């Protein structure tokens, strides 16, 4: 069993460098995993990956040393972005958000260069690139927004293109949530939101996004785009009605006041489920909350 790095008096930076040296010295095993951006999703991926491959090492690359102590306690060997390892990894997952960098596609390219091409390289994207904003149906085969129409989707599509160029896979995820994180929490905090209540959104629990990511990594696919959602689209209003019905939140949501912002899409990922052999732990947001729709 690979032993997690122990923190000593020489600080987390020394521990991070030690992790990189371990990778550089050829101590990387056939199931070792590099997680670029080990946040909420990345940490769950680490946990599930280790369940599948008990003897493996998991490495986590971050933009700062702020959370290195936590990562070490979880058995994730931390390193800082920009630290180069001469050894490459059989499994790499990139789940860092675009807002932390000025060159997202460039960062994805660096991550791809850390992959040795043997196992799998996975990039967790968003379902935003699917060209649908009329609350209509949308699946894996729905065309993407053309490059040049939206700066937000441009960043994602350019990053996705880098991944596909390298033979990696893309997982476009619906809105991620858990009890204390997600759209419902943000809206509860705000109380009143200037957005239309009938906009359809799509969700996937963090645990399910992690289990789907691991299932895709294990298949060793190359150059594919997959979709992650729970197949239970809800309007914004329905989401907040379920939150109120659950009785699990102390704050009260006042309402949506918008009328003219864009509509959403109704995601369906049956093709991904069939091909990967995956199903979610939480079949819907109401299932997660333990209430009926």
Tab-separated table of N, CA and C in Angstrom, residues 143-234:
chain	number	residue	atom	x	y	z
A	143	UNK	N	-25.528	19.395	-31.190
A	143	UNK	CA	-24.359	20.186	-31.607
A	143	UNK	C	-23.936	21.208	-30.549
A	144	UNK	N	-22.670	21.570	-30.611
A	144	UNK	CA	-22.137	22.559	-29.657
A	144	UNK	C	-22.327	23.971	-30.196
A	145	UNK	N	-22.320	24.927	-29.298
A	145	UNK	CA	-22.344	26.352	-29.646
A	145	UNK	C	-21.129	26.640	-30.540
A	146	UNK	N	-21.289	27.379	-31.641
A	146	UNK	CA	-20.115	27.681	-32.479
A	146	UNK	C	-19.111	28.558	-31.719
A	147	UNK	N	-17.831	28.296	-31.938
A	147	UNK	CA	-16.772	29.126	-31.321
A	147	UNK	C	-16.965	30.560	-31.817
A	148	UNK	N	-16.847	31.509	-30.894
A	148	UNK	CA	-16.986	32.911	-31.281
A	148	UNK	C	-18.297	33.525	-30.822
A	149	UNK	N	-19.278	32.679	-30.430
A	149	UNK	CA	-20.571	33.235	-30.020
A	149	UNK	C	-20.571	33.682	-28.560
A	150	UNK	N	-19.879	32.925	-27.712
A	150	UNK	CA	-19.925	33.224	-26.279
A	150	UNK	C	-18.555	33.008	-25.652
A	151	UNK	N	-18.010	34.032	-24.981
A	151	UNK	CA	-16.691	33.885	-24.343
A	151	UNK	C	-16.655	32.720	-23.354
A	152	UNK	N	-17.763	32.502	-22.636
A	152	UNK	CA	-17.807	31.430	-21.631
A	152	UNK	C	-17.664	30.055	-22.294
A	153	UNK	N	-18.456	29.822	-23.341
A	153	UNK	CA	-18.367	28.502	-23.982
A	153	UNK	C	-17.094	28.377	-24.817
A	154	UNK	N	-16.577	29.503	-25.333
A	154	UNK	CA	-15.305	29.459	-26.086
A	154	UNK	C	-14.185	28.857	-25.246
A	155	UNK	N	-14.088	29.310	-23.995
A	155	UNK	CA	-13.029	28.825	-23.095
A	155	UNK	C	-13.140	27.308	-22.919
A	156	UNK	N	-14.365	26.835	-22.686
A	156	UNK	CA	-14.582	25.399	-22.476
A	156	UNK	C	-14.313	24.593	-23.745
A	157	UNK	N	-14.829	25.089	-24.877
A	157	UNK	CA	-14.661	24.349	-26.137
A	157	UNK	C	-13.195	24.277	-26.554
A	158	UNK	N	-12.460	25.362	-26.340
A	158	UNK	CA	-11.015	25.351	-26.674
A	158	UNK	C	-10.269	24.362	-25.778
A	159	UNK	N	-10.645	24.319	-24.494
A	159	UNK	CA	-10.029	23.364	-23.568
A	159	UNK	C	-10.387	21.933	-23.976
A	160	UNK	N	-11.653	21.704	-24.320
A	160	UNK	CA	-12.097	20.377	-24.768
A	160	UNK	C	-11.329	19.931	-26.010
A	161	UNK	N	-11.129	20.872	-26.927
A	161	UNK	CA	-10.411	20.540	-28.169
A	161	UNK	C	-8.979	20.093	-27.894
A	162	UNK	N	-8.340	20.716	-26.902
A	162	UNK	CA	-6.983	20.301	-26.517
A	162	UNK	C	-7.013	18.858	-26.027
A	163	UNK	N	-7.995	18.549	-25.177
A	163	UNK	CA	-8.126	17.194	-24.617
A	163	UNK	C	-8.298	16.170	-25.737
A	164	UNK	N	-9.207	16.460	-26.665
A	164	UNK	CA	-9.499	15.521	-27.749
A	164	UNK	C	-8.296	15.355	-28.680
A	165	UNK	N	-7.570	16.449	-28.873
A	165	UNK	CA	-6.324	16.436	-29.677
A	165	UNK	C	-5.329	15.408	-29.114
A	166	UNK	N	-5.263	15.348	-27.786
A	166	UNK	CA	-4.324	14.442	-27.105
A	166	UNK	C	-4.876	13.023	-26.973
A	167	UNK	N	-6.130	12.825	-27.400
A	167	UNK	CA	-6.732	11.505	-27.253
A	167	UNK	C	-7.385	11.285	-25.903
A	168	UNK	N	-7.601	12.375	-25.170
A	168	UNK	CA	-8.291	12.274	-23.888
A	168	UNK	C	-9.793	12.293	-24.075
A	169	UNK	N	-10.541	12.207	-22.974
A	169	UNK	CA	-12.008	12.236	-23.007
A	169	UNK	C	-12.537	13.445	-22.245
A	170	UNK	N	-13.743	13.840	-22.617
A	170	UNK	CA	-14.417	14.982	-21.999
A	170	UNK	C	-15.692	14.480	-21.326
A	171	UNK	N	-15.922	14.926	-20.101
A	171	UNK	CA	-17.184	14.645	-19.423
A	171	UNK	C	-17.874	15.978	-19.167
A	172	UNK	N	-18.960	16.224	-19.912
A	172	UNK	CA	-19.727	17.463	-19.720
A	172	UNK	C	-20.733	17.239	-18.599
A	173	UNK	N	-20.549	17.969	-17.521
A	173	UNK	CA	-21.363	17.762	-16.322
A	173	UNK	C	-22.475	18.804	-16.191
A	174	UNK	N	-23.632	18.335	-15.726
A	174	UNK	CA	-24.732	19.233	-15.353
A	174	UNK	C	-24.353	19.948	-14.059
A	175	UNK	N	-25.295	20.692	-13.493
A	175	UNK	CA	-25.020	21.461	-12.274
A	175	UNK	C	-24.713	20.565	-11.086
A	176	UNK	N	-23.540	20.737	-10.525
A	176	UNK	CA	-23.099	19.923	-9.380
A	176	UNK	C	-23.722	20.441	-8.083
A	177	UNK	N	-24.092	19.506	-7.234
A	177	UNK	CA	-24.654	19.929	-5.943
A	177	UNK	C	-24.381	18.875	-4.873
A	178	UNK	N	-24.456	19.326	-3.618
A	178	UNK	CA	-24.578	18.454	-2.452
A	178	UNK	C	-25.354	19.268	-1.426
A	179	UNK	N	-25.522	18.769	-0.225
A	179	UNK	CA	-26.398	19.455	0.746
A	179	UNK	C	-26.046	20.932	0.923
A	180	UNK	N	-24.747	21.226	1.024
A	180	UNK	CA	-24.331	22.587	1.363
A	180	UNK	C	-23.680	23.323	0.188
A	181	UNK	N	-23.944	22.856	-1.025
A	181	UNK	CA	-23.274	23.457	-2.181
A	181	UNK	C	-24.122	23.237	-3.431
A	182	UNK	N	-24.215	24.269	-4.267
A	182	UNK	CA	-24.992	24.136	-5.491
A	182	UNK	C	-25.921	25.326	-5.686
A	183	UNK	N	-26.671	25.309	-6.783
A	183	UNK	CA	-27.557	26.427	-7.112
A	183	UNK	C	-28.555	26.701	-5.993
A	184	UNK	N	-29.120	25.646	-5.403
A	184	UNK	CA	-30.155	25.834	-4.364
A	184	UNK	C	-29.601	26.590	-3.149
A	185	UNK	N	-28.340	26.333	-2.805
A	185	UNK	CA	-27.719	27.008	-1.657
A	185	UNK	C	-27.489	28.480	-1.982
A	186	UNK	N	-27.000	28.740	-3.201
A	186	UNK	CA	-26.749	30.117	-3.654
A	186	UNK	C	-28.053	30.916	-3.635
A	187	UNK	N	-29.123	30.319	-4.157
A	187	UNK	CA	-30.405	31.026	-4.206
A	187	UNK	C	-30.984	31.248	-2.816
A	188	UNK	N	-30.825	30.290	-1.926
A	188	UNK	CA	-31.287	30.468	-0.541
A	188	UNK	C	-30.579	31.647	0.127
A	189	UNK	N	-29.268	31.745	-0.134
A	189	UNK	CA	-28.476	32.844	0.441
A	189	UNK	C	-28.994	34.191	-0.048
A	190	UNK	N	-29.316	34.251	-1.351
A	190	UNK	CA	-29.754	35.509	-1.964
A	190	UNK	C	-31.170	35.887	-1.535
A	191	UNK	N	-32.021	34.879	-1.353
A	191	UNK	CA	-33.416	35.160	-0.973
A	191	UNK	C	-34.305	35.464	-2.158
A	192	UNK	N	-33.921	36.496	-2.928
A	192	UNK	CA	-34.638	36.852	-4.156
A	192	UNK	C	-33.633	36.846	-5.299
A	193	UNK	N	-34.012	36.249	-6.418
A	193	UNK	CA	-33.070	36.125	-7.542
A	193	UNK	C	-33.706	36.660	-8.821
A	194	UNK	N	-32.973	37.558	-9.484
A	194	UNK	CA	-33.483	38.120	-10.734
A	194	UNK	C	-33.190	37.165	-11.900
A	195	UNK	N	-33.967	36.114	-11.968
A	195	UNK	CA	-33.852	35.117	-13.039
A	195	UNK	C	-35.232	34.503	-13.209
A	196	UNK	N	-35.504	34.002	-14.394
A	196	UNK	CA	-36.858	33.476	-14.626
A	196	UNK	C	-37.049	32.115	-13.952
A	197	UNK	N	-38.221	31.896	-13.350
A	197	UNK	CA	-38.449	30.663	-12.600
A	197	UNK	C	-38.634	29.424	-13.480
A	198	UNK	N	-39.004	29.636	-14.760
A	198	UNK	CA	-39.311	28.497	-15.644
A	198	UNK	C	-38.100	27.976	-16.412
A	199	UNK	N	-36.928	28.563	-16.163
A	199	UNK	CA	-35.689	28.088	-16.808
A	199	UNK	C	-35.418	26.660	-16.318
A	200	UNK	N	-35.246	25.733	-17.271
A	200	UNK	CA	-34.975	24.334	-16.912
A	200	UNK	C	-33.485	24.149	-16.661
A	201	UNK	N	-33.163	23.539	-15.532
A	201	UNK	CA	-31.758	23.225	-15.276
A	201	UNK	C	-31.608	21.740	-14.994
A	202	UNK	N	-30.363	21.300	-15.010
A	202	UNK	CA	-30.051	19.881	-14.877
A	202	UNK	C	-29.019	19.720	-13.786
A	203	UNK	N	-29.138	18.636	-13.031
A	203	UNK	CA	-28.298	18.461	-11.859
A	203	UNK	C	-27.617	17.102	-11.848
A	204	UNK	N	-26.530	17.029	-11.098
A	204	UNK	CA	-25.891	15.759	-10.771
A	204	UNK	C	-25.200	15.937	-9.419
A	205	UNK	N	-25.402	14.996	-8.529
A	205	UNK	CA	-24.772	15.077	-7.208
A	205	UNK	C	-23.259	14.902	-7.360
A	206	UNK	N	-22.491	15.589	-6.515
A	206	UNK	CA	-21.027	15.484	-6.568
A	206	UNK	C	-20.550	14.032	-6.531
A	207	UNK	N	-21.178	13.219	-5.672
A	207	UNK	CA	-20.763	11.812	-5.569
A	207	UNK	C	-20.982	11.066	-6.878
A	208	UNK	N	-22.087	11.391	-7.553
A	208	UNK	CA	-22.389	10.725	-8.824
A	208	UNK	C	-21.459	11.202	-9.938
A	209	UNK	N	-21.122	12.481	-9.915
A	209	UNK	CA	-20.153	13.000	-10.894
A	209	UNK	C	-18.807	12.301	-10.711
A	210	UNK	N	-18.432	12.066	-9.444
A	210	UNK	CA	-17.165	11.389	-9.148
A	210	UNK	C	-17.208	9.925	-9.586
A	211	UNK	N	-18.319	9.232	-9.300
A	211	UNK	CA	-18.393	7.810	-9.663
A	211	UNK	C	-18.426	7.642	-11.182
A	212	UNK	N	-19.078	8.578	-11.886
A	212	UNK	CA	-19.090	8.525	-13.355
A	212	UNK	C	-17.690	8.802	-13.907
A	213	UNK	N	-16.995	9.769	-13.333
A	213	UNK	CA	-15.617	10.079	-13.758
A	213	UNK	C	-14.717	8.856	-13.627
A	214	UNK	N	-14.810	8.186	-12.476
A	214	UNK	CA	-13.991	6.988	-12.228
A	214	UNK	C	-14.359	5.877	-13.205
A	215	UNK	N	-15.660	5.708	-13.454
A	215	UNK	CA	-16.107	4.667	-14.390
A	215	UNK	C	-15.564	4.915	-15.793
A	216	UNK	N	-15.512	6.191	-16.209
A	216	UNK	CA	-14.978	6.534	-17.537
A	216	UNK	C	-13.466	6.306	-17.567
A	217	UNK	N	-12.764	6.770	-16.531
A	217	UNK	CA	-11.309	6.572	-16.455
A	217	UNK	C	-10.953	5.092	-16.593
A	218	UNK	N	-11.719	4.239	-15.906
A	218	UNK	CA	-11.428	2.799	-15.899
A	218	UNK	C	-11.597	2.144	-17.269
A	219	UNK	N	-12.431	2.754	-18.129
A	219	UNK	CA	-12.699	2.159	-19.448
A	219	UNK	C	-11.563	2.408	-20.453
A	220	UNK	N	-10.648	3.337	-20.103
A	220	UNK	CA	-9.512	3.662	-20.993
A	220	UNK	C	-9.951	4.097	-22.396
A	221	UNK	N	-11.055	4.843	-22.460
A	221	UNK	CA	-11.504	5.376	-23.755
A	221	UNK	C	-10.577	6.491	-24.217
A	222	UNK	N	-10.600	6.762	-25.513
A	222	UNK	CA	-9.809	7.864	-26.075
A	222	UNK	C	-10.670	8.692	-27.028
A	223	UNK	N	-10.525	10.027	-26.912
A	223	UNK	CA	-11.158	10.935	-27.863
A	223	UNK	C	-12.676	10.934	-27.862
A	224	UNK	N	-13.279	10.832	-26.681
A	224	UNK	CA	-14.742	10.746	-26.599
A	224	UNK	C	-15.315	11.856	-25.718
A	225	UNK	N	-16.586	12.211	-26.003
A	225	UNK	CA	-17.295	13.182	-25.159
A	225	UNK	C	-18.478	12.478	-24.511
A	226	UNK	N	-18.578	12.573	-23.171
A	226	UNK	CA	-19.665	11.967	-22.425
A	226	UNK	C	-20.464	13.050	-21.693
A	227	UNK	N	-21.644	12.680	-21.216
A	227	UNK	CA	-22.525	13.631	-20.537
A	227	UNK	C	-22.910	13.088	-19.170
A	228	UNK	N	-22.806	13.934	-18.146
A	228	UNK	CA	-23.148	13.536	-16.780
A	228	UNK	C	-24.311	14.343	-16.222
A	229	UNK	N	-25.451	13.676	-15.994
A	229	UNK	CA	-26.622	14.330	-15.412
A	229	UNK	C	-27.503	13.253	-14.787
A	230	UNK	N	-28.530	13.678	-14.033
A	230	UNK	CA	-29.381	12.673	-13.374
A	230	UNK	C	-30.640	12.329	-14.165
A	231	UNK	N	-30.788	12.946	-15.348
A	231	UNK	CA	-31.949	12.689	-16.224
A	231	UNK	C	-33.281	13.110	-15.594
A	232	UNK	N	-33.208	14.049	-14.656
A	232	UNK	CA	-34.433	14.610	-14.061
A	232	UNK	C	-34.370	16.137	-14.102
A	233	UNK	N	-34.532	16.712	-15.300
A	233	UNK	CA	-34.490	18.179	-15.399
A	233	UNK	C	-35.604	18.804	-14.557
A	234	UNK	N	-35.296	19.953	-13.978
A	234	UNK	CA	-36.265	20.674	-13.143
A	234	UNK	C	-36.201	22.153	-13.477
